[in-house]
XYZ file of C-alpha atoms in Angstrom:
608
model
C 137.611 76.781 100.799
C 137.650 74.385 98.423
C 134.551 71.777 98.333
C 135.865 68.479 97.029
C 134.446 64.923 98.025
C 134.103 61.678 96.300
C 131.723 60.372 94.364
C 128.561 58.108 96.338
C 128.167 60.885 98.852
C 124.858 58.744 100.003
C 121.709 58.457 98.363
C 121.422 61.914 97.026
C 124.797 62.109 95.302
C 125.035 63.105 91.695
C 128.393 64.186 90.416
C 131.494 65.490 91.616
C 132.468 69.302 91.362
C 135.456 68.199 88.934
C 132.779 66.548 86.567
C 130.826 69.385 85.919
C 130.823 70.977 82.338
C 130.106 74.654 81.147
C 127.718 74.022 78.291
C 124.290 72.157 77.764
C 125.402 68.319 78.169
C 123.534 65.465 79.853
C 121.202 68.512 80.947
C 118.487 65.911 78.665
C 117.803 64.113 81.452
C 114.835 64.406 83.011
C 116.078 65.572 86.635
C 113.459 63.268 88.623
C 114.569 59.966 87.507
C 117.972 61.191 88.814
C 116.272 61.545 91.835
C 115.058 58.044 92.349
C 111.912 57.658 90.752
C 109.832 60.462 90.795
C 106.796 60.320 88.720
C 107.650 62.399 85.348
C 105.790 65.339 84.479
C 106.257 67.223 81.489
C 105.857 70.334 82.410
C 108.847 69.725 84.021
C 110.945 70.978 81.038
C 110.313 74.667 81.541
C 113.246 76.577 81.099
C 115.579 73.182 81.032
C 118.083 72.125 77.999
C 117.416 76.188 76.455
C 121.321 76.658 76.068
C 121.222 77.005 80.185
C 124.486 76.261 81.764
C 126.349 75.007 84.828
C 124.438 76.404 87.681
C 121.847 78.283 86.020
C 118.944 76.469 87.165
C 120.841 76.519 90.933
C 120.674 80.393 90.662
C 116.866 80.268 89.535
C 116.356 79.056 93.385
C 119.351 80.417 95.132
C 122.301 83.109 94.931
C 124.399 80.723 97.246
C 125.029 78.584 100.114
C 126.871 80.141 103.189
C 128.078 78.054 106.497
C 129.088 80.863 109.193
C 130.914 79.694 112.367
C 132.413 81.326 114.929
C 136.343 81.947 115.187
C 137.817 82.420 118.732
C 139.576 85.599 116.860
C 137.874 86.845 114.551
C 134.275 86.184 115.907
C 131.304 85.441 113.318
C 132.970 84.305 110.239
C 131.652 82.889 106.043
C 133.598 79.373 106.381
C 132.285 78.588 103.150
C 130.589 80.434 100.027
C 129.262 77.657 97.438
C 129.337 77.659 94.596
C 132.405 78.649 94.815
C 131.690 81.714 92.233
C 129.085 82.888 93.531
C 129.503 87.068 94.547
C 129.301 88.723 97.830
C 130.550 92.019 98.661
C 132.705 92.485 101.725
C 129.481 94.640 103.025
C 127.207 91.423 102.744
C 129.248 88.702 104.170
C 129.375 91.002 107.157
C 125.922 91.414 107.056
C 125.282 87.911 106.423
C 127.561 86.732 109.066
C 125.961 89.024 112.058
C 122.009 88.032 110.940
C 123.339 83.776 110.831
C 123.506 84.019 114.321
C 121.273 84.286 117.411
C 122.267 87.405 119.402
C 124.228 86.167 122.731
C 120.957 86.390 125.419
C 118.733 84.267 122.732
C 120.300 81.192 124.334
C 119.127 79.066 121.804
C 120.385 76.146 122.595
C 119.972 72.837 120.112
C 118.572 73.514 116.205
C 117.312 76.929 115.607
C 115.610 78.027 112.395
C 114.828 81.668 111.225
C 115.017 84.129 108.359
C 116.235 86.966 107.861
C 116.590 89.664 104.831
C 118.854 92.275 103.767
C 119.435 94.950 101.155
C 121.880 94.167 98.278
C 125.490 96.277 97.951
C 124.873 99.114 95.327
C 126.517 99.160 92.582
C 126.191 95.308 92.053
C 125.250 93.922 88.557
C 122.132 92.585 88.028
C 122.609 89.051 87.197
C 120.821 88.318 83.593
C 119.246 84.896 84.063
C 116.111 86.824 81.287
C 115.229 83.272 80.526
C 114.182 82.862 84.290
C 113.125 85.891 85.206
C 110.255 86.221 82.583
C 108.427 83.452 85.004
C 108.346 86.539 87.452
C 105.425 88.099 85.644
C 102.917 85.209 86.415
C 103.841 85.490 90.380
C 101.089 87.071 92.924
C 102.401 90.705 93.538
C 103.819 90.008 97.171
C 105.985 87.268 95.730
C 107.892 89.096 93.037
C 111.392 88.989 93.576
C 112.914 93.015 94.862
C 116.276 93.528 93.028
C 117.504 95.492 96.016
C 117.095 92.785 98.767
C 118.311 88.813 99.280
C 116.781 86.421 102.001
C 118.667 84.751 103.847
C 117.046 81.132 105.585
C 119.605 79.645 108.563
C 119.451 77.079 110.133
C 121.682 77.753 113.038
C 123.380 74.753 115.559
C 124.256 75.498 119.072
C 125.765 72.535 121.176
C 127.917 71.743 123.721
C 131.521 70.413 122.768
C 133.600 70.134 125.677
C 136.963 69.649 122.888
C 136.441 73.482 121.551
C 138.111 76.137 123.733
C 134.530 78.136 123.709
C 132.746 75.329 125.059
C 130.045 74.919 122.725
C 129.664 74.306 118.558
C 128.317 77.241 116.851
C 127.395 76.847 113.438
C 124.650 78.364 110.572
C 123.947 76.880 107.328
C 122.422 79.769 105.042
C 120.854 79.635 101.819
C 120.690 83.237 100.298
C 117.705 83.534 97.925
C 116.058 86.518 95.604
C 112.812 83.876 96.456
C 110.883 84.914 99.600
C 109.809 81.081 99.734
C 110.451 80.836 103.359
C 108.003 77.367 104.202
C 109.599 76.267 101.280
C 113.515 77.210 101.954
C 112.796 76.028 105.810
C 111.800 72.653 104.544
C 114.718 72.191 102.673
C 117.211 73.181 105.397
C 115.360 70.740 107.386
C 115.909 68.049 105.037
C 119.900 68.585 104.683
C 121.337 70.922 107.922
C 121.426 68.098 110.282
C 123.082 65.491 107.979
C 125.447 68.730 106.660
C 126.107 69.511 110.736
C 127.559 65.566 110.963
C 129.167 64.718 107.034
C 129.982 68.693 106.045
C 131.653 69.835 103.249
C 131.064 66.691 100.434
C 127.409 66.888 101.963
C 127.099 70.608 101.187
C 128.533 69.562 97.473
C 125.960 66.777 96.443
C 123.181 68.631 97.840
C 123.796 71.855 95.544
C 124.051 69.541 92.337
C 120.835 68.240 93.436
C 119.907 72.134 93.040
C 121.384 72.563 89.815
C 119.119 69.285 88.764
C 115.887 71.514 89.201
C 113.450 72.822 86.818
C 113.123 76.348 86.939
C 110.741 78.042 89.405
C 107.345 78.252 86.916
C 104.209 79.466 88.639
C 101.513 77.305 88.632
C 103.115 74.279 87.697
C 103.210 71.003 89.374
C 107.064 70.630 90.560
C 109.441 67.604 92.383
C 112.696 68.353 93.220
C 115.205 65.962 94.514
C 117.204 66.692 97.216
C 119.481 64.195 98.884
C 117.449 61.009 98.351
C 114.265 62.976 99.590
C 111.908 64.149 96.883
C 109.765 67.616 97.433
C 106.459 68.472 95.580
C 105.569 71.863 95.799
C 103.630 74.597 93.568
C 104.337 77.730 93.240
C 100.934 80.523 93.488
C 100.296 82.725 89.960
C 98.998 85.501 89.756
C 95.791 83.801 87.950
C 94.641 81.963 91.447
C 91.813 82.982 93.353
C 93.189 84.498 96.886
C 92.904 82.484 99.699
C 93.081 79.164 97.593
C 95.969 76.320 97.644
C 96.337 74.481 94.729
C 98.520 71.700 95.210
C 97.333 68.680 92.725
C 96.054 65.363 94.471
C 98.450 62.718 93.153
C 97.420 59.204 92.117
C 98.180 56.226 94.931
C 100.692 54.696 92.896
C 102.795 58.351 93.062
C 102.099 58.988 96.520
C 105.044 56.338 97.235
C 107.569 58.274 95.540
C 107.200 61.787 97.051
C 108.299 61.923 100.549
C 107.377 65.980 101.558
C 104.310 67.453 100.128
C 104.604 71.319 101.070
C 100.699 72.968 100.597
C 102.699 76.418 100.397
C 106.003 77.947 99.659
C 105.453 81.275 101.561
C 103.022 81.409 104.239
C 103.783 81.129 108.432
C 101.647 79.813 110.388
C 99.935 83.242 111.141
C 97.814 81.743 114.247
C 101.275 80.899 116.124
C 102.477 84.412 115.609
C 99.090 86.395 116.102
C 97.988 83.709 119.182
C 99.506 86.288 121.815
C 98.110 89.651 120.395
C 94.693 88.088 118.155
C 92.776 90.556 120.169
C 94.397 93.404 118.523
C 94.873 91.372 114.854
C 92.322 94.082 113.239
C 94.493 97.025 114.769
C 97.454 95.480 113.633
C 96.238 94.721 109.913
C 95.414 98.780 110.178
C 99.086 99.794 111.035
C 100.598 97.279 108.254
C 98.301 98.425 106.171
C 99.129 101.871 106.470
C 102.849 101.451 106.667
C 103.551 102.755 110.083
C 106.721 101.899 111.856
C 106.646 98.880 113.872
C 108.913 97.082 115.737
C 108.437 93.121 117.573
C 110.606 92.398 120.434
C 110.961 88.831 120.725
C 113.311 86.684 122.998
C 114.577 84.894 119.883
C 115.305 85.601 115.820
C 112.517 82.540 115.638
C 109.578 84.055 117.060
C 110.897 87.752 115.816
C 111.139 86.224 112.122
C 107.677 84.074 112.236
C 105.890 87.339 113.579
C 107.530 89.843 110.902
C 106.351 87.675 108.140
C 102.999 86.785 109.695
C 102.433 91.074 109.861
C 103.530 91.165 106.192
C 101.589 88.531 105.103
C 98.173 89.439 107.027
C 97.226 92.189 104.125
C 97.823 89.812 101.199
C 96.901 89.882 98.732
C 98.100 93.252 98.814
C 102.362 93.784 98.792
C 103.848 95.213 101.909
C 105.847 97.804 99.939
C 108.240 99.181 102.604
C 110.911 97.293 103.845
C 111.030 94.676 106.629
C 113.667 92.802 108.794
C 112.310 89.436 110.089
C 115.501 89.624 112.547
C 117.520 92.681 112.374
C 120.447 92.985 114.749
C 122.868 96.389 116.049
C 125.722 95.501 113.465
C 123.057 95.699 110.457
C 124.251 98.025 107.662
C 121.104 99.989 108.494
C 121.436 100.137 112.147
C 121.999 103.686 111.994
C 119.562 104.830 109.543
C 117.062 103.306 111.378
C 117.358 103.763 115.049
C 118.417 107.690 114.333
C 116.380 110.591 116.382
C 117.360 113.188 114.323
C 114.240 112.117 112.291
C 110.524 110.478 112.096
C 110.946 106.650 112.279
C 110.838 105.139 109.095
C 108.090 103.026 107.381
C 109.533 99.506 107.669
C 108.705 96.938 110.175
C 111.572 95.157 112.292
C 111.707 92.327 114.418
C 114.535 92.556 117.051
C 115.982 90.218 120.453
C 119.007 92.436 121.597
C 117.501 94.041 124.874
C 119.559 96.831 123.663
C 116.653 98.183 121.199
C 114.041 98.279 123.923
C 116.014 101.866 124.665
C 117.279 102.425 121.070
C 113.989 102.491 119.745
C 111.665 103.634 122.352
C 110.730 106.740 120.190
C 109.233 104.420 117.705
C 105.336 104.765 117.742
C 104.455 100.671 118.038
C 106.217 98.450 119.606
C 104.836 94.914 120.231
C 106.453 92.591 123.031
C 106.077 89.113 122.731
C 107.099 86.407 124.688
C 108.088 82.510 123.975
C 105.351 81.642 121.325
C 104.029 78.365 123.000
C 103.693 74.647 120.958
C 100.935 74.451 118.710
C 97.449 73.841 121.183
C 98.836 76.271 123.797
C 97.545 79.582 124.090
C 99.580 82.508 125.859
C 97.689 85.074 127.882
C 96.425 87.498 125.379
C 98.459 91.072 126.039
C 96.747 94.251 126.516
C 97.402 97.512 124.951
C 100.225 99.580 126.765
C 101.170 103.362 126.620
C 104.675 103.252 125.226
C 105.975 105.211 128.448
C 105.268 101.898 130.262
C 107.926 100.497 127.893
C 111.361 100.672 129.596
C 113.812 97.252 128.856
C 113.124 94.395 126.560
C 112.221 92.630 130.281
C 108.895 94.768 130.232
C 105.713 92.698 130.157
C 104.482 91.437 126.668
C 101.621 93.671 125.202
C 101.489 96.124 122.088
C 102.800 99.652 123.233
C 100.920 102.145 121.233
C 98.602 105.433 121.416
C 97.220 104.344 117.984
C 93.856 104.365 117.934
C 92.453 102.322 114.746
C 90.027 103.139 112.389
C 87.955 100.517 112.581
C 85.506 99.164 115.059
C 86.897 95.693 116.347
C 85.420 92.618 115.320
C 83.897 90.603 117.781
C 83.043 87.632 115.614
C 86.586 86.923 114.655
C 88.053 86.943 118.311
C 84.506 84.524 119.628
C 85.771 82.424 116.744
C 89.536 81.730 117.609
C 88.179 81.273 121.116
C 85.794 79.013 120.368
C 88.802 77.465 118.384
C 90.885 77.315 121.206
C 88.529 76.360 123.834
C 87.659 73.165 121.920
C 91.500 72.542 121.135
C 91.412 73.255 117.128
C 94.745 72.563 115.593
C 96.467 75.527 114.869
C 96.456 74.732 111.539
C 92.707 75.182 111.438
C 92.955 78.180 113.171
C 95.715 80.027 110.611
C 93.225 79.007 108.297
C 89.936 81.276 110.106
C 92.275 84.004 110.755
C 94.346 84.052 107.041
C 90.100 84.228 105.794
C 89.303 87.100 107.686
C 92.202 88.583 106.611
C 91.613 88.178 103.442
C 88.162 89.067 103.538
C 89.206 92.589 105.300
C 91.987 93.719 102.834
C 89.721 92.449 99.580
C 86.631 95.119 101.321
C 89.069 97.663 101.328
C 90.908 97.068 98.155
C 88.144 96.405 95.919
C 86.598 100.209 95.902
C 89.754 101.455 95.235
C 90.218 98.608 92.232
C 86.595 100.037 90.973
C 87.895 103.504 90.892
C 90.910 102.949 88.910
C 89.394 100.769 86.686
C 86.881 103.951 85.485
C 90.357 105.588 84.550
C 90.857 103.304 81.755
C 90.310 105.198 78.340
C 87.175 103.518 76.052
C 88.329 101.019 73.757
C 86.579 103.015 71.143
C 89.277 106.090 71.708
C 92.314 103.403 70.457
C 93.530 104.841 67.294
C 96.005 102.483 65.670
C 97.549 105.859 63.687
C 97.587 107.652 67.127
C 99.436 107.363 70.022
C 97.717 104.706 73.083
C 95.536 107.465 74.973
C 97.013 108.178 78.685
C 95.065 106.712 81.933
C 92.578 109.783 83.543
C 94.455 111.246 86.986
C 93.670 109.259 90.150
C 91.791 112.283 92.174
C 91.517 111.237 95.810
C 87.933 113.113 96.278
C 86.767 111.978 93.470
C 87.556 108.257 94.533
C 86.073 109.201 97.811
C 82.623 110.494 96.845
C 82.445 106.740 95.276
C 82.420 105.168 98.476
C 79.269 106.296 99.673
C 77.301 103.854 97.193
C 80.295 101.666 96.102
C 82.284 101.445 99.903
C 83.662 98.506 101.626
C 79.805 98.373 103.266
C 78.591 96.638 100.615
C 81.141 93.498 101.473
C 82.198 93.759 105.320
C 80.415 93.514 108.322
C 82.778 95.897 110.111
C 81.513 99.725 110.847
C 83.704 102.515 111.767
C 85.711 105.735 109.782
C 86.266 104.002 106.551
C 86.876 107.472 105.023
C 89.866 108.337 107.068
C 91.365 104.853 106.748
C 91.489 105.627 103.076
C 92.631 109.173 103.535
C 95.854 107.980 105.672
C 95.838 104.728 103.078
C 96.300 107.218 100.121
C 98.728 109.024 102.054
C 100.916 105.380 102.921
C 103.991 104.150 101.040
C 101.852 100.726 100.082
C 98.840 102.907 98.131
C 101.956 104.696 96.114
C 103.523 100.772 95.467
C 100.137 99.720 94.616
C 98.760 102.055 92.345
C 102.095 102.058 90.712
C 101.889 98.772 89.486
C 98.572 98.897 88.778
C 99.363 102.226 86.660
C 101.866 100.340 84.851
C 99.402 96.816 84.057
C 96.935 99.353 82.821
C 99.497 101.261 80.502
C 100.420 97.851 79.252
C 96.864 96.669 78.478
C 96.537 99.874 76.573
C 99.834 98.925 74.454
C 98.466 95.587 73.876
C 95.455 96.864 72.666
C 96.787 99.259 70.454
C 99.264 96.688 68.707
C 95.466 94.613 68.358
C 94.220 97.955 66.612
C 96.905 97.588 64.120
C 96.779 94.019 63.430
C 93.195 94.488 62.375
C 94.436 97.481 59.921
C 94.909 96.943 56.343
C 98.726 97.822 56.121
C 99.433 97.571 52.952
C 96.064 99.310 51.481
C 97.407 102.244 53.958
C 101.347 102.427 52.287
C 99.666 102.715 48.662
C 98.714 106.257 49.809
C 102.247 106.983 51.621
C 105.393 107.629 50.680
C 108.539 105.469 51.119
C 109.105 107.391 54.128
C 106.570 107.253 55.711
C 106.314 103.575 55.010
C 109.759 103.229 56.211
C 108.944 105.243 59.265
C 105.640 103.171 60.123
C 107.723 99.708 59.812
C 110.606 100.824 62.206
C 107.959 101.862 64.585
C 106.285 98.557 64.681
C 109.459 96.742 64.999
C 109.892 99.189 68.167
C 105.953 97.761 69.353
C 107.615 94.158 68.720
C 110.588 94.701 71.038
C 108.513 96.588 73.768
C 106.015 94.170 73.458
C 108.788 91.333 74.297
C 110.790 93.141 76.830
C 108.001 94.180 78.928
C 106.103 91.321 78.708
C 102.919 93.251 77.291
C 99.397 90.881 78.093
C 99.540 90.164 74.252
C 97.815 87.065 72.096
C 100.694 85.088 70.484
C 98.722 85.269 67.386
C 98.688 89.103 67.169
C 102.664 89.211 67.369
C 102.520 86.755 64.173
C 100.354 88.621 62.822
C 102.068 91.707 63.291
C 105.661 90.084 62.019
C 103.487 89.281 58.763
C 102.468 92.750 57.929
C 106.216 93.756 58.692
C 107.585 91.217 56.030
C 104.874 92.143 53.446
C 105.674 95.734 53.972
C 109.326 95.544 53.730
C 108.389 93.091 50.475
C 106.931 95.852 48.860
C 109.676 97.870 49.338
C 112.198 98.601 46.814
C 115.138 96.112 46.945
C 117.578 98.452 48.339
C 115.462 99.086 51.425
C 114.658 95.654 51.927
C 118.054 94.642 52.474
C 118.311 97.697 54.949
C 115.525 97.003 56.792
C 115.791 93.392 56.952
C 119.378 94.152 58.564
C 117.470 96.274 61.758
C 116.267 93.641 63.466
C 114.261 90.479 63.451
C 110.854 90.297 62.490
């Protein structure tokens, strides 16, 4: 469908689809005072006006923009892709189209907003926006984009319209994103789905241009974007912030009147909400995300299912989730099969679900948790008790968490006296996210940090980097060694909370989050040893070294430290800007003292 409109769209317009050119131009301007008076920042600039072109900076926040409706005929149906070349396989429209909308006994009537995620077709190239992927490496762990999966963030319509034939208008806006953002992406779809709902296609237009106006995504930077006459200021976490923290810089009074949303996070749910029916069993819980068992939520709508999913996910930050998850996953989902099968153990992944259909489809699964309507912020469900999963029979069962788990860890009374307190004297919710996010936090950093302690004693001595040998490998990672640590260097020494520590760590190990975890760790590690062995080399006298070698070897040795400088780039290796220039001058007064003939040869095999 084609996606024309005028020009002066309303207050957010910018320019027409037929204005837009393939190249660099008018990019100069800064993109807030577009907007309408944003206070400038310079940081602003990062990754703007670097030979970036039409739609580049869109596709740093989103793949696309999808509106879904429903056709009498064909049923669920992609009305509109934009941009307008923007790929989808046949596989994920279908996909997309199923997850957009509310399965049939949601009844949500009125504005609905969820999330949802999915795995990318295979075979599908990798898009190379390198420029704006290299701000990747300065995200927190559990906000790295996965090249196998997209997000999608709907914002789905359902009223009545006595002129269509079904009786009612059905319609989802969708922004797919590689960004799991979702406060962020909610807010936006806030700020433009209703206005889209009344003034569509022209609307849709203006407010992607708005997109393409943005500064790239850089952690830790201060960042407005414009959208439709409404300016957002957000920041995104680094890796560099202390857990826990939000960092969202106070602006001055005379800014304030310029910025119209201020979002205190891009990612987070508010975890009370979604824990508020089970908070008596948020420690067990923690211990089965943790762990990576299968889990499933059964909620009466893709809302709650979404908010909870996330909320699990996000309780063992800052620690990644490393198996997959399906805030709302539905019976015509790609993966239907793979997951629901018998013929196997459930899989580690955690899904939330609303067709009454799954309650027998995956009654096999070892934890199920049943929730009901989560209630308006300052009301308080009755808290469910712990079921045996026989009890579990149809989605109409009675809320509770069906399991025969039995956790670890001894419960923690202070917590739950806490959120009671909290709710007996009416604490915002708010408030009470932040108590419970804390203790979370507090609980996954007394596990985590033995196990950061071990690895850490793996690293080789600094002492044992040779610059004329080969970066010495990281010692094996023996679980009984790590365990005989505990008993002096445990989580006792930082949490209040007794119980069999040991075989939480001996399932942990066992879990598909220690193997995600310890391989990234592995690779930082490897990388630090890199960087320190390209420092080892700096610090060498080079060309004191080639007076005693021959014009092979010299030849040999400069080739190979060209290869450090490309790995060193491509990987993103933690090194000092002044060590790469240092290393590029050794390389040209090497090659310099080369006979002419190899000069020109190895001047030609790459940059230096």
């Amino acid at each position: 469908m084609a996606l024309r409109g005028p020009a002066g769209l309303g207050p957010g317009s910018r320019r027409p689809l037929d204005e837009a050119v393939a190249g660099t131009e008018g990019r100069e301007a800064p993109a807030l005072m577009a907007a309408g008076g944003a206070p400038e920042d310079n940081e602003q600039d990062d990754g703007r006006g670097q030979g970036l072109l039409r739609w580049d900076c869109f596709s740093a926040w989103l793949h696309c923009v999808c509106v879904v409706g429903f056709d009498l005929e064909l049923g669920q149906a992609v009305e509109v892709i934009y941009p307008q070349h923007s790929k989808l396989t046949d596989k994920e429209k279908t996909n997309i189209c199923y997850l957009s909308f509310p399965d049939s006994n949601s009844g949500c009537l009125g504005d609905t907003q969820f999330c949802f995620r999915f795995r990318q077709s295979s075979g599908r190239r990798v898009s190379l926006h390198c420029l704006l992927d290299q701000f990747d490496k300065d995200l927190p762990v559990y906000l790295k984009k996965d090249p196998a999966y997209f997000y999608g963030y709907v914002y789905f319509r359902q009223v009545r319209d006595k002129t269509l034939k079904r009786g009612y208008f059905q319609k989802s806006l969708v922004l797919i994103s590689k960004l799991p953002y979702i406060h962020f992406f909610h807010t936006v779809l806030k700020q433009i789905a209703p206005e889209y709902f009344e003034k569509s296609e022209p609307y849709l237009e203006a407010a992607c241009n708005d997109v393409d106006r943005w500064p790239a995504p850089v952690p830790g930077k201060t960042l407005y974007l414009p959208i439709m006459g409404v300016v957002m200021k957000v920041r995104i976490p680094t890796c560099h912030d202390k857990p826990g923290t939000t960092q969202i810089v106070q602006l001055t009074q005379q800014a304030d009147t310029n910025i119209s949303v201020i979002l205190p996070t891009v990612h987070e749910v508010d975890i009370f909400r979604c824990f508020c029916p089970v908070f008596l069993h948020s420690q067990m819980l923690w211990e089965l995300v943790l762990l990576g068992e299968p889990l499933v939520v059964m909620a009466p709508s893709p809302s709650e299912s979404s908010e909870t999913v996330l909320a699990l996910v996000n309780c063992i930050s800052p620690l990644k989730y490393f198996s997959d998850f399906r805030p709302y996953f539905t019976i015509h989902d790609s993966e239907f099969k793979e997951y629901t099968t018998r013929t196997q153990a459930p899989p580690s992944v955690i899904l939330g679900v609303t067709n009454p259909f799954f309650a027998k489809t995956l009654q096999h699964w070892p934890h199920i948790i049943r929730i009901g309507d989560l209630k308006p912020t300052g009301e308080i469900p009755k808290q469910v008790k712990v079921k045996k999963l026989k009890n579990l029979k149809t989605l109409d069962s009675k809320p509770g968490v069906y399991t025969s788990y039995k956790p670890y860890l001894n419960r923690d009374e202070e917590i739950i006296k806490q959120l009671q307190k909290g709710v007996q004297q009416k604490r915002p919710s708010e408030a009470q996210s932040v108590i419970l996010r804390r203790y979370f936090l507090e609980l996954t950093q007394s596990f985590i940090i033995p196990l950061e302690r071990y690895v850490a004693s793996l690293m080789p001595l600094q002492k044992s980097i040779s610059p004329w040998k080969s970066p010495p490998q990281l010692r094996q990672f023996l679980p009984e060694e790590f365990m005989k640590t505990l008993e002096k260097t445990g989580p006792q020494l930082t949490s209040r909370i007794k119980g069999d520590w040991i075989g939480l760590y001996r399932h942990f190990l066992k879990s598909p989050n220690f193997d995600g975890w310890f391989k990234t760790r592995r690779k930082e590690m490897t990388q630090k040893l890199e960087a320190l062995h390209l420092e080892a080399l700096c610090e060498e006298d080079l060309l004191l070294w080639i007076q005693k070698h021959t014009e092979v070897e010299t030849v040999d040795l400069v080739l190979k430290l060209k290869n450090k400088l490309l790995q060193a780039d491509r990987e993103h290796l933690p090194v000092k800007p002044d060590t790469m220039e240092k290393l590029r001058t050794h390389i040209d007064a090497i090659i310099l003292a080369l006979p002419e003939d190899l000069q020109g040869i190895l001047l030609k095999t790459g940059m230096t």
